[in-house]
mmCIF file with all atom_site columns, C-alpha atoms in Angstrom:
data_model
loop_
_atom_site.group_PDB
_atom_site.id
_atom_site.type_symbol
_atom_site.label_atom_id
_atom_site.label_alt_id
_atom_site.label_comp_id
_atom_site.label_asym_id
_atom_site.label_entity_id
_atom_site.label_seq_id
_atom_site.pdbx_PDB_ins_code
_atom_site.Cartn_x
_atom_site.Cartn_y
_atom_site.Cartn_z
_atom_site.occupancy
_atom_site.B_iso_or_equiv
_atom_site.pdbx_formal_charge
_atom_site.auth_seq_id
_atom_site.auth_comp_id
_atom_site.auth_asym_id
_atom_site.auth_atom_id
_atom_site.pdbx_PDB_model_num
ATOM 1   C CA . MET Z 1 1   ? 7.447  227.347 73.166 1.00 59.00 ? 1   MET Z CA 1
ATOM 2   C CA . LEU Z 1 2   ? 10.251 226.073 70.938 1.00 63.00 ? 2   LEU Z CA 1
ATOM 3   C CA . LEU Z 1 3   ? 12.405 229.148 71.537 1.00 75.00 ? 3   LEU Z CA 1
ATOM 4   C CA . THR Z 1 4   ? 12.280 228.603 75.305 1.00 85.00 ? 4   THR Z CA 1
ATOM 5   C CA . HIS Z 1 5   ? 14.381 225.488 74.750 1.00 88.00 ? 5   HIS Z CA 1
ATOM 6   C CA . ALA Z 1 6   ? 17.263 227.719 73.670 1.00 89.00 ? 6   ALA Z CA 1
ATOM 7   C CA . PHE Z 1 7   ? 17.652 228.993 77.226 1.00 89.00 ? 7   PHE Z CA 1
ATOM 8   C CA . GLY Z 1 8   ? 16.835 225.721 78.952 1.00 92.00 ? 8   GLY Z CA 1
ATOM 9   C CA . LEU Z 1 9   ? 19.659 223.953 77.133 1.00 94.00 ? 9   LEU Z CA 1
ATOM 10  C CA . PHE Z 1 10  ? 22.113 226.254 78.933 1.00 93.00 ? 10  PHE Z CA 1
ATOM 11  C CA . THR Z 1 11  ? 20.594 226.009 82.408 1.00 92.00 ? 11  THR Z CA 1
ATOM 12  C CA . HIS Z 1 12  ? 19.209 222.452 82.703 1.00 93.00 ? 12  HIS Z CA 1
ATOM 13  C CA . PRO Z 1 13  ? 20.002 220.516 79.500 1.00 95.00 ? 13  PRO Z CA 1
ATOM 14  C CA . ASP Z 1 14  ? 18.897 217.050 80.677 1.00 94.00 ? 14  ASP Z CA 1
ATOM 15  C CA . GLU Z 1 15  ? 15.425 218.245 81.612 1.00 94.00 ? 15  GLU Z CA 1
ATOM 16  C CA . GLU Z 1 16  ? 15.192 220.256 78.414 1.00 94.00 ? 16  GLU Z CA 1
ATOM 17  C CA . TRP Z 1 17  ? 16.116 217.262 76.247 1.00 94.00 ? 17  TRP Z CA 1
ATOM 18  C CA . ALA Z 1 18  ? 13.452 215.211 78.006 1.00 92.00 ? 18  ALA Z CA 1
ATOM 19  C CA . SER Z 1 19  ? 10.908 217.934 77.249 1.00 91.00 ? 19  SER Z CA 1
ATOM 20  C CA . ILE Z 1 20  ? 12.004 218.029 73.606 1.00 89.00 ? 20  ILE Z CA 1
ATOM 21  C CA . ARG Z 1 21  ? 11.638 214.261 73.415 1.00 87.00 ? 21  ARG Z CA 1
ATOM 22  C CA . LYS Z 1 22  ? 7.985  214.464 74.501 1.00 86.00 ? 22  LYS Z CA 1
ATOM 23  C CA . GLU Z 1 23  ? 6.951  217.174 72.035 1.00 82.00 ? 23  GLU Z CA 1
ATOM 24  C CA . HIS Z 1 24  ? 6.778  215.113 68.812 1.00 70.00 ? 24  HIS Z CA 1
ATOM 25  C CA . GLU Z 1 25  ? 6.965  218.297 66.725 1.00 75.00 ? 25  GLU Z CA 1
ATOM 26  C CA . THR Z 1 26  ? 6.881  217.867 62.962 1.00 78.00 ? 26  THR Z CA 1
ATOM 27  C CA . PRO Z 1 27  ? 10.170 218.653 61.166 1.00 79.00 ? 27  PRO Z CA 1
ATOM 28  C CA . ARG Z 1 28  ? 8.469  221.490 59.269 1.00 82.00 ? 28  ARG Z CA 1
ATOM 29  C CA . ARG Z 1 29  ? 7.230  223.294 62.380 1.00 85.00 ? 29  ARG Z CA 1
ATOM 30  C CA . LEU Z 1 30  ? 10.545 222.764 64.130 1.00 85.00 ? 30  LEU Z CA 1
ATOM 31  C CA . TYR Z 1 31  ? 12.353 224.263 61.165 1.00 86.00 ? 31  TYR Z CA 1
ATOM 32  C CA . VAL Z 1 32  ? 10.087 227.261 60.710 1.00 85.00 ? 32  VAL Z CA 1
ATOM 33  C CA . ALA Z 1 33  ? 9.661  228.137 64.398 1.00 87.00 ? 33  ALA Z CA 1
ATOM 34  C CA . TYR Z 1 34  ? 13.236 227.469 65.537 1.00 91.00 ? 34  TYR Z CA 1
ATOM 35  C CA . VAL Z 1 35  ? 15.943 226.911 62.924 1.00 93.00 ? 35  VAL Z CA 1
ATOM 36  C CA . VAL Z 1 36  ? 14.764 229.557 60.454 1.00 94.00 ? 36  VAL Z CA 1
ATOM 37  C CA . VAL Z 1 37  ? 14.615 232.135 63.258 1.00 93.00 ? 37  VAL Z CA 1
ATOM 38  C CA . LEU Z 1 38  ? 17.842 231.445 65.144 1.00 95.00 ? 38  LEU Z CA 1
ATOM 39  C CA . ALA Z 1 39  ? 19.935 230.639 62.079 1.00 95.00 ? 39  ALA Z CA 1
ATOM 40  C CA . ALA Z 1 40  ? 19.297 234.192 60.856 1.00 96.00 ? 40  ALA Z CA 1
ATOM 41  C CA . ILE Z 1 41  ? 21.233 235.731 63.770 1.00 96.00 ? 41  ILE Z CA 1
ATOM 42  C CA . ALA Z 1 42  ? 24.730 235.162 62.379 1.00 95.00 ? 42  ALA Z CA 1
ATOM 43  C CA . PRO Z 1 43  ? 24.007 236.243 58.762 1.00 95.00 ? 43  PRO Z CA 1
ATOM 44  C CA . VAL Z 1 44  ? 22.202 239.407 59.888 1.00 96.00 ? 44  VAL Z CA 1
ATOM 45  C CA . CYS Z 1 45  ? 24.945 240.351 62.357 1.00 95.00 ? 45  CYS Z CA 1
ATOM 46  C CA . ALA Z 1 46  ? 27.637 239.534 59.793 1.00 93.00 ? 46  ALA Z CA 1
ATOM 47  C CA . TYR Z 1 47  ? 25.919 241.764 57.220 1.00 94.00 ? 47  TYR Z CA 1
ATOM 48  C CA . ILE Z 1 48  ? 25.748 244.678 59.644 1.00 94.00 ? 48  ILE Z CA 1
ATOM 49  C CA . SER Z 1 49  ? 29.353 244.353 60.812 1.00 92.00 ? 49  SER Z CA 1
ATOM 50  C CA . THR Z 1 50  ? 30.936 243.803 57.390 1.00 90.00 ? 50  THR Z CA 1
ATOM 51  C CA . ALA Z 1 51  ? 28.896 246.416 55.519 1.00 90.00 ? 51  ALA Z CA 1
ATOM 52  C CA . TYR Z 1 52  ? 28.756 249.170 58.152 1.00 90.00 ? 52  TYR Z CA 1
ATOM 53  C CA . PHE Z 1 53  ? 31.276 248.570 60.959 1.00 89.00 ? 53  PHE Z CA 1
ATOM 54  C CA . GLY Z 1 54  ? 34.184 246.991 59.088 1.00 84.00 ? 54  GLY Z CA 1
ATOM 55  C CA . TRP Z 1 55  ? 37.398 245.722 60.637 1.00 78.00 ? 55  TRP Z CA 1
ATOM 56  C CA . THR Z 1 56  ? 40.978 246.901 60.741 1.00 70.00 ? 56  THR Z CA 1
ATOM 57  C CA . VAL Z 1 57  ? 43.981 245.268 59.097 1.00 63.00 ? 57  VAL Z CA 1
ATOM 58  C CA . GLY Z 1 58  ? 47.593 246.265 58.812 1.00 58.00 ? 58  GLY Z CA 1
ATOM 59  C CA . ASN Z 1 59  ? 48.118 249.883 59.791 1.00 60.00 ? 59  ASN Z CA 1
ATOM 60  C CA . ASP Z 1 60  ? 44.636 250.301 61.263 1.00 63.00 ? 60  ASP Z CA 1
ATOM 61  C CA . ARG Z 1 61  ? 43.108 250.563 57.800 1.00 64.00 ? 61  ARG Z CA 1
ATOM 62  C CA . LEU Z 1 62  ? 39.321 250.060 57.971 1.00 74.00 ? 62  LEU Z CA 1
ATOM 63  C CA . ILE Z 1 63  ? 38.044 247.409 55.585 1.00 81.00 ? 63  ILE Z CA 1
ATOM 64  C CA . LYS Z 1 64  ? 34.396 246.819 54.685 1.00 87.00 ? 64  LYS Z CA 1
ATOM 65  C CA . LEU Z 1 65  ? 32.380 244.870 52.148 1.00 89.00 ? 65  LEU Z CA 1
ATOM 66  C CA . THR Z 1 66  ? 30.062 246.561 49.716 1.00 89.00 ? 66  THR Z CA 1
ATOM 67  C CA . GLU Z 1 67  ? 26.433 246.285 50.783 1.00 89.00 ? 67  GLU Z CA 1
ATOM 68  C CA . ILE Z 1 68  ? 25.574 244.052 47.826 1.00 90.00 ? 68  ILE Z CA 1
ATOM 69  C CA . SER Z 1 69  ? 28.532 241.767 48.478 1.00 88.00 ? 69  SER Z CA 1
ATOM 70  C CA . ALA Z 1 70  ? 27.767 241.571 52.202 1.00 89.00 ? 70  ALA Z CA 1
ATOM 71  C CA . LEU Z 1 71  ? 24.127 240.775 51.427 1.00 91.00 ? 71  LEU Z CA 1
ATOM 72  C CA . GLN Z 1 72  ? 25.036 238.046 48.947 1.00 89.00 ? 72  GLN Z CA 1
ATOM 73  C CA . LEU Z 1 73  ? 27.440 236.357 51.355 1.00 89.00 ? 73  LEU Z CA 1
ATOM 74  C CA . SER Z 1 74  ? 24.987 236.629 54.246 1.00 92.00 ? 74  SER Z CA 1
ATOM 75  C CA . VAL Z 1 75  ? 22.188 235.015 52.232 1.00 92.00 ? 75  VAL Z CA 1
ATOM 76  C CA . LEU Z 1 76  ? 24.490 232.214 51.073 1.00 89.00 ? 76  LEU Z CA 1
ATOM 77  C CA . THR Z 1 77  ? 25.653 231.642 54.645 1.00 91.00 ? 77  THR Z CA 1
ATOM 78  C CA . TYR Z 1 78  ? 22.048 231.515 55.836 1.00 95.00 ? 78  TYR Z CA 1
ATOM 79  C CA . LEU Z 1 79  ? 21.073 228.975 53.189 1.00 93.00 ? 79  LEU Z CA 1
ATOM 80  C CA . ALA Z 1 80  ? 24.151 226.879 53.973 1.00 91.00 ? 80  ALA Z CA 1
ATOM 81  C CA . MET Z 1 81  ? 23.189 226.794 57.648 1.00 92.00 ? 81  MET Z CA 1
ATOM 82  C CA . LEU Z 1 82  ? 19.627 225.707 56.886 1.00 94.00 ? 82  LEU Z CA 1
ATOM 83  C CA . VAL Z 1 83  ? 20.813 222.961 54.547 1.00 93.00 ? 83  VAL Z CA 1
ATOM 84  C CA . GLY Z 1 84  ? 23.531 221.912 56.995 1.00 93.00 ? 84  GLY Z CA 1
ATOM 85  C CA . VAL Z 1 85  ? 21.139 221.460 59.924 1.00 94.00 ? 85  VAL Z CA 1
ATOM 86  C CA . PHE Z 1 86  ? 18.726 219.476 57.753 1.00 92.00 ? 86  PHE Z CA 1
ATOM 87  C CA . ALA Z 1 87  ? 21.505 217.261 56.391 1.00 93.00 ? 87  ALA Z CA 1
ATOM 88  C CA . LEU Z 1 88  ? 22.842 216.616 59.892 1.00 94.00 ? 88  LEU Z CA 1
ATOM 89  C CA . GLY Z 1 89  ? 19.363 215.766 61.196 1.00 92.00 ? 89  GLY Z CA 1
ATOM 90  C CA . TYR Z 1 90  ? 18.800 213.418 58.259 1.00 91.00 ? 90  TYR Z CA 1
ATOM 91  C CA . ALA Z 1 91  ? 22.121 211.685 58.979 1.00 92.00 ? 91  ALA Z CA 1
ATOM 92  C CA . ILE Z 1 92  ? 21.201 211.282 62.658 1.00 92.00 ? 92  ILE Z CA 1
ATOM 93  C CA . ASN Z 1 93  ? 17.928 209.586 61.708 1.00 89.00 ? 93  ASN Z CA 1
ATOM 94  C CA . TRP Z 1 94  ? 19.626 207.466 59.054 1.00 89.00 ? 94  TRP Z CA 1
ATOM 95  C CA . MET Z 1 95  ? 22.216 206.103 61.508 1.00 90.00 ? 95  MET Z CA 1
ATOM 96  C CA . ALA Z 1 96  ? 19.742 205.643 64.368 1.00 87.00 ? 96  ALA Z CA 1
ATOM 97  C CA . LYS Z 1 97  ? 19.051 201.919 63.928 1.00 83.00 ? 97  LYS Z CA 1
ATOM 98  C CA . THR Z 1 98  ? 22.749 201.167 63.547 1.00 86.00 ? 98  THR Z CA 1
ATOM 99  C CA . TYR Z 1 99  ? 23.394 202.423 67.077 1.00 86.00 ? 99  TYR Z CA 1
ATOM 100 C CA . GLY Z 1 100 ? 20.304 200.885 68.662 1.00 82.00 ? 100 GLY Z CA 1
ATOM 101 C CA . ALA Z 1 101 ? 17.956 203.871 68.736 1.00 78.00 ? 101 ALA Z CA 1
ATOM 102 C CA . ARG Z 1 102 ? 14.301 203.173 69.449 1.00 69.00 ? 102 ARG Z CA 1
ATOM 103 C CA . GLU Z 1 103 ? 11.965 202.921 66.479 1.00 55.00 ? 103 GLU Z CA 1
ATOM 104 C CA . GLU Z 1 104 ? 9.779  206.016 66.186 1.00 58.00 ? 104 GLU Z CA 1
ATOM 105 C CA . HIS Z 1 105 ? 6.895  206.990 63.941 1.00 50.00 ? 105 HIS Z CA 1
ATOM 106 C CA . VAL Z 1 106 ? 7.746  210.711 64.093 1.00 58.00 ? 106 VAL Z CA 1
ATOM 107 C CA . PRO Z 1 107 ? 10.923 211.442 62.085 1.00 67.00 ? 107 PRO Z CA 1
ATOM 108 C CA . SER Z 1 108 ? 11.639 214.724 63.808 1.00 80.00 ? 108 SER Z CA 1
ATOM 109 C CA . TYR Z 1 109 ? 13.980 213.496 66.546 1.00 88.00 ? 109 TYR Z CA 1
ATOM 110 C CA . GLY Z 1 110 ? 17.094 213.633 64.394 1.00 90.00 ? 110 GLY Z CA 1
ATOM 111 C CA . ILE Z 1 111 ? 16.195 217.119 63.168 1.00 91.00 ? 111 ILE Z CA 1
ATOM 112 C CA . ALA Z 1 112 ? 15.427 218.191 66.740 1.00 91.00 ? 112 ALA Z CA 1
ATOM 113 C CA . LEU Z 1 113 ? 18.749 216.886 68.030 1.00 94.00 ? 113 LEU Z CA 1
ATOM 114 C CA . ALA Z 1 114 ? 20.655 218.642 65.240 1.00 94.00 ? 114 ALA Z CA 1
ATOM 115 C CA . ALA Z 1 115 ? 18.729 221.899 65.558 1.00 94.00 ? 115 ALA Z CA 1
ATOM 116 C CA . TYR Z 1 116 ? 18.898 222.231 69.329 1.00 95.00 ? 116 TYR Z CA 1
ATOM 117 C CA . SER Z 1 117 ? 22.541 221.122 69.481 1.00 95.00 ? 117 SER Z CA 1
ATOM 118 C CA . CYS Z 1 118 ? 23.364 223.971 67.094 1.00 95.00 ? 118 CYS Z CA 1
ATOM 119 C CA . THR Z 1 119 ? 21.753 226.489 69.464 1.00 95.00 ? 119 THR Z CA 1
ATOM 120 C CA . PRO Z 1 120 ? 25.108 227.706 70.911 1.00 95.00 ? 120 PRO Z CA 1
ATOM 121 C CA . LEU Z 1 121 ? 26.422 228.295 67.377 1.00 95.00 ? 121 LEU Z CA 1
ATOM 122 C CA . PHE Z 1 122 ? 23.239 230.152 66.417 1.00 96.00 ? 122 PHE Z CA 1
ATOM 123 C CA . LEU Z 1 123 ? 23.487 232.453 69.447 1.00 95.00 ? 123 LEU Z CA 1
ATOM 124 C CA . ALA Z 1 124 ? 27.235 232.936 68.952 1.00 96.00 ? 124 ALA Z CA 1
ATOM 125 C CA . GLY Z 1 125 ? 26.284 234.865 65.821 1.00 95.00 ? 125 GLY Z CA 1
ATOM 126 C CA . PHE Z 1 126 ? 25.730 237.930 68.001 1.00 96.00 ? 126 PHE Z CA 1
ATOM 127 C CA . ALA Z 1 127 ? 29.507 238.061 68.498 1.00 95.00 ? 127 ALA Z CA 1
ATOM 128 C CA . LEU Z 1 128 ? 29.864 239.072 64.847 1.00 93.00 ? 128 LEU Z CA 1
ATOM 129 C CA . LEU Z 1 129 ? 28.586 242.534 65.759 1.00 93.00 ? 129 LEU Z CA 1
ATOM 130 C CA . TYR Z 1 130 ? 32.052 243.013 67.287 1.00 90.00 ? 130 TYR Z CA 1
ATOM 131 C CA . PRO Z 1 131 ? 34.178 242.311 64.177 1.00 85.00 ? 131 PRO Z CA 1
ATOM 132 C CA . VAL Z 1 132 ? 37.454 241.289 65.796 1.00 85.00 ? 132 VAL Z CA 1
ATOM 133 C CA . PRO Z 1 133 ? 38.715 237.980 64.309 1.00 85.00 ? 133 PRO Z CA 1
ATOM 134 C CA . TRP Z 1 134 ? 40.355 236.551 67.451 1.00 88.00 ? 134 TRP Z CA 1
ATOM 135 C CA . PHE Z 1 135 ? 37.282 237.359 69.563 1.00 92.00 ? 135 PHE Z CA 1
ATOM 136 C CA . ASN Z 1 136 ? 34.914 235.790 67.031 1.00 92.00 ? 136 ASN Z CA 1
ATOM 137 C CA . ALA Z 1 137 ? 37.131 232.700 66.782 1.00 92.00 ? 137 ALA Z CA 1
ATOM 138 C CA . ILE Z 1 138 ? 37.118 232.174 70.565 1.00 96.00 ? 138 ILE Z CA 1
ATOM 139 C CA . VAL Z 1 139 ? 33.342 232.626 70.834 1.00 96.00 ? 139 VAL Z CA 1
ATOM 140 C CA . PHE Z 1 140 ? 32.560 230.234 67.980 1.00 95.00 ? 140 PHE Z CA 1
ATOM 141 C CA . LEU Z 1 141 ? 35.065 227.654 69.199 1.00 95.00 ? 141 LEU Z CA 1
ATOM 142 C CA . ALA Z 1 142 ? 33.477 227.688 72.664 1.00 97.00 ? 142 ALA Z CA 1
ATOM 143 C CA . ALA Z 1 143 ? 30.013 227.485 71.079 1.00 96.00 ? 143 ALA Z CA 1
ATOM 144 C CA . ALA Z 1 144 ? 31.067 224.524 68.905 1.00 94.00 ? 144 ALA Z CA 1
ATOM 145 C CA . CYS Z 1 145 ? 32.467 222.659 71.912 1.00 95.00 ? 145 CYS Z CA 1
ATOM 146 C CA . TYR Z 1 146 ? 29.309 223.205 73.951 1.00 97.00 ? 146 TYR Z CA 1
ATOM 147 C CA . GLY Z 1 147 ? 27.158 222.241 70.976 1.00 95.00 ? 147 GLY Z CA 1
ATOM 148 C CA . ALA Z 1 148 ? 29.085 218.967 70.612 1.00 94.00 ? 148 ALA Z CA 1
ATOM 149 C CA . TRP Z 1 149 ? 28.600 218.261 74.317 1.00 96.00 ? 149 TRP Z CA 1
ATOM 150 C CA . LEU Z 1 150 ? 24.884 219.033 74.039 1.00 96.00 ? 150 LEU Z CA 1
ATOM 151 C CA . MET Z 1 151 ? 24.556 216.540 71.204 1.00 94.00 ? 151 MET Z CA 1
ATOM 152 C CA . TYR Z 1 152 ? 26.330 213.829 73.166 1.00 93.00 ? 152 TYR Z CA 1
ATOM 153 C CA . ASP Z 1 153 ? 24.206 214.598 76.227 1.00 95.00 ? 153 ASP Z CA 1
ATOM 154 C CA . GLY Z 1 154 ? 20.982 214.540 74.220 1.00 94.00 ? 154 GLY Z CA 1
ATOM 155 C CA . LEU Z 1 155 ? 21.577 211.345 72.246 1.00 92.00 ? 155 LEU Z CA 1
ATOM 156 C CA . PRO Z 1 156 ? 20.528 208.880 74.975 1.00 92.00 ? 156 PRO Z CA 1
ATOM 157 C CA . ILE Z 1 157 ? 17.497 210.991 75.899 1.00 91.00 ? 157 ILE Z CA 1
ATOM 158 C CA . VAL Z 1 158 ? 16.150 212.009 72.491 1.00 90.00 ? 158 VAL Z CA 1
ATOM 159 C CA . MET Z 1 159 ? 17.173 209.032 70.352 1.00 89.00 ? 159 MET Z CA 1
ATOM 160 C CA . GLY Z 1 160 ? 16.879 206.354 73.034 1.00 86.00 ? 160 GLY Z CA 1
ATOM 161 C CA . VAL Z 1 161 ? 20.459 205.161 72.638 1.00 88.00 ? 161 VAL Z CA 1
ATOM 162 C CA . GLU Z 1 162 ? 22.378 203.424 75.404 1.00 88.00 ? 162 GLU Z CA 1
ATOM 163 C CA . LYS Z 1 163 ? 25.058 205.664 76.895 1.00 86.00 ? 163 LYS Z CA 1
ATOM 164 C CA . ASP Z 1 164 ? 27.922 203.396 75.916 1.00 87.00 ? 164 ASP Z CA 1
ATOM 165 C CA . ARG Z 1 165 ? 26.783 203.492 72.284 1.00 89.00 ? 165 ARG Z CA 1
ATOM 166 C CA . ALA Z 1 166 ? 26.210 207.253 72.419 1.00 89.00 ? 166 ALA Z CA 1
ATOM 167 C CA . VAL Z 1 167 ? 29.986 207.815 72.348 1.00 90.00 ? 167 VAL Z CA 1
ATOM 168 C CA . PHE Z 1 168 ? 30.349 206.079 68.980 1.00 93.00 ? 168 PHE Z CA 1
ATOM 169 C CA . TYR Z 1 169 ? 27.081 207.504 67.676 1.00 93.00 ? 169 TYR Z CA 1
ATOM 170 C CA . GLY Z 1 170 ? 28.209 211.007 68.639 1.00 93.00 ? 170 GLY Z CA 1
ATOM 171 C CA . GLY Z 1 171 ? 31.581 210.471 66.969 1.00 93.00 ? 171 GLY Z CA 1
ATOM 172 C CA . ALA Z 1 172 ? 29.867 209.433 63.746 1.00 94.00 ? 172 ALA Z CA 1
ATOM 173 C CA . ILE Z 1 173 ? 27.601 212.482 63.888 1.00 93.00 ? 173 ILE Z CA 1
ATOM 174 C CA . LEU Z 1 174 ? 30.518 214.857 64.437 1.00 92.00 ? 174 LEU Z CA 1
ATOM 175 C CA . THR Z 1 175 ? 32.283 213.283 61.449 1.00 93.00 ? 175 THR Z CA 1
ATOM 176 C CA . VAL Z 1 176 ? 29.221 213.965 59.313 1.00 93.00 ? 176 VAL Z CA 1
ATOM 177 C CA . ALA Z 1 177 ? 29.122 217.540 60.647 1.00 92.00 ? 177 ALA Z CA 1
ATOM 178 C CA . LEU Z 1 178 ? 32.753 218.070 59.599 1.00 91.00 ? 178 LEU Z CA 1
ATOM 179 C CA . VAL Z 1 179 ? 31.999 216.687 56.130 1.00 91.00 ? 179 VAL Z CA 1
ATOM 180 C CA . ILE Z 1 180 ? 29.066 219.086 55.817 1.00 90.00 ? 180 ILE Z CA 1
ATOM 181 C CA . LEU Z 1 181 ? 31.285 221.988 56.953 1.00 86.00 ? 181 LEU Z CA 1
ATOM 182 C CA . VAL Z 1 182 ? 33.995 221.137 54.421 1.00 86.00 ? 182 VAL Z CA 1
ATOM 183 C CA . THR Z 1 183 ? 31.399 220.727 51.672 1.00 88.00 ? 183 THR Z CA 1
ATOM 184 C CA . THR Z 1 184 ? 29.933 224.173 52.344 1.00 83.00 ? 184 THR Z CA 1
ATOM 185 C CA . ARG Z 1 185 ? 33.421 225.719 52.323 1.00 75.00 ? 185 ARG Z CA 1
ATOM 186 C CA . VAL Z 1 186 ? 34.224 224.076 48.988 1.00 77.00 ? 186 VAL Z CA 1
ATOM 187 C CA . GLY Z 1 187 ? 30.884 225.287 47.670 1.00 75.00 ? 187 GLY Z CA 1
ATOM 188 C CA . SER Z 1 188 ? 31.777 228.816 48.767 1.00 72.00 ? 188 SER Z CA 1
ATOM 189 C CA . VAL Z 1 189 ? 35.043 228.701 46.823 1.00 68.00 ? 189 VAL Z CA 1
ATOM 190 C CA . ILE Z 1 190 ? 33.206 227.485 43.715 1.00 75.00 ? 190 ILE Z CA 1
ATOM 191 C CA . LEU Z 1 191 ? 30.664 230.308 44.016 1.00 71.00 ? 191 LEU Z CA 1
ATOM 192 C CA . TRP Z 1 192 ? 33.467 232.832 44.443 1.00 67.00 ? 192 TRP Z CA 1
ATOM 193 C CA . ASN Z 1 193 ? 34.906 231.667 41.140 1.00 68.00 ? 193 ASN Z CA 1
ATOM 194 C CA . TRP Z 1 194 ? 31.497 232.342 39.619 1.00 73.00 ? 194 TRP Z CA 1
ATOM 195 C CA . GLY Z 1 195 ? 31.647 235.962 40.715 1.00 67.00 ? 195 GLY Z CA 1
ATOM 196 C CA . VAL Z 1 196 ? 29.812 235.813 44.060 1.00 66.00 ? 196 VAL Z CA 1
ATOM 197 C CA . GLY Z 1 197 ? 32.935 236.449 46.123 1.00 67.00 ? 197 GLY Z CA 1
ATOM 198 C CA . PRO Z 1 198 ? 33.502 239.304 48.601 1.00 73.00 ? 198 PRO Z CA 1
ATOM 199 C CA . VAL Z 1 199 ? 34.057 242.806 47.252 1.00 75.00 ? 199 VAL Z CA 1
ATOM 200 C CA . PHE Z 1 200 ? 36.122 244.933 49.658 1.00 72.00 ? 200 PHE Z CA 1
ATOM 201 C CA . VAL Z 1 201 ? 36.153 248.696 50.095 1.00 78.00 ? 201 VAL Z CA 1
ATOM 202 C CA . SER Z 1 202 ? 38.286 250.884 52.337 1.00 68.00 ? 202 SER Z CA 1
ATOM 203 C CA . GLY Z 1 203 ? 36.482 252.702 55.113 1.00 58.00 ? 203 GLY Z CA 1
#
């Protein structure tokens, strides 16, 4: 049932958000049945493309990662995505009262909004099977833009925020998302210095 929302958010987002609002799913079930599944798309595709397909640089020289290195980076990326979605959902719930959201007994709305808004980014992971940097950049940029619009569209419906406040609420959420993104990138650099960085091989 939860996975059907992934397609509905592309065809009729308003109706899909209303359906999500009525579900009252627990954060745990939402995470296991939706985030854990869809967040795995990008790491799995990235592992396959970097370890087996490779990409060309310079004079058409094929570059790959070793299987162990590709696996390590894919697992770290997967964990970062899971933590990032949870942190974003927590921030949405934490800021809810500030922007006039309705009081709720089920704390899953923030997690739901974060998880379902990230759906375009989750599905964009399939683009990594075609390891061309400019193509991947375009796909993920388009996915990020649509995900941001989905979040803004879903705020009034899921969180019960007035539309005029949703603009400021959405801006605050996107700021938090950027902080999370920067934090994960800094964490990646630190891990690389600890010896978990990419190991390249020529194809």
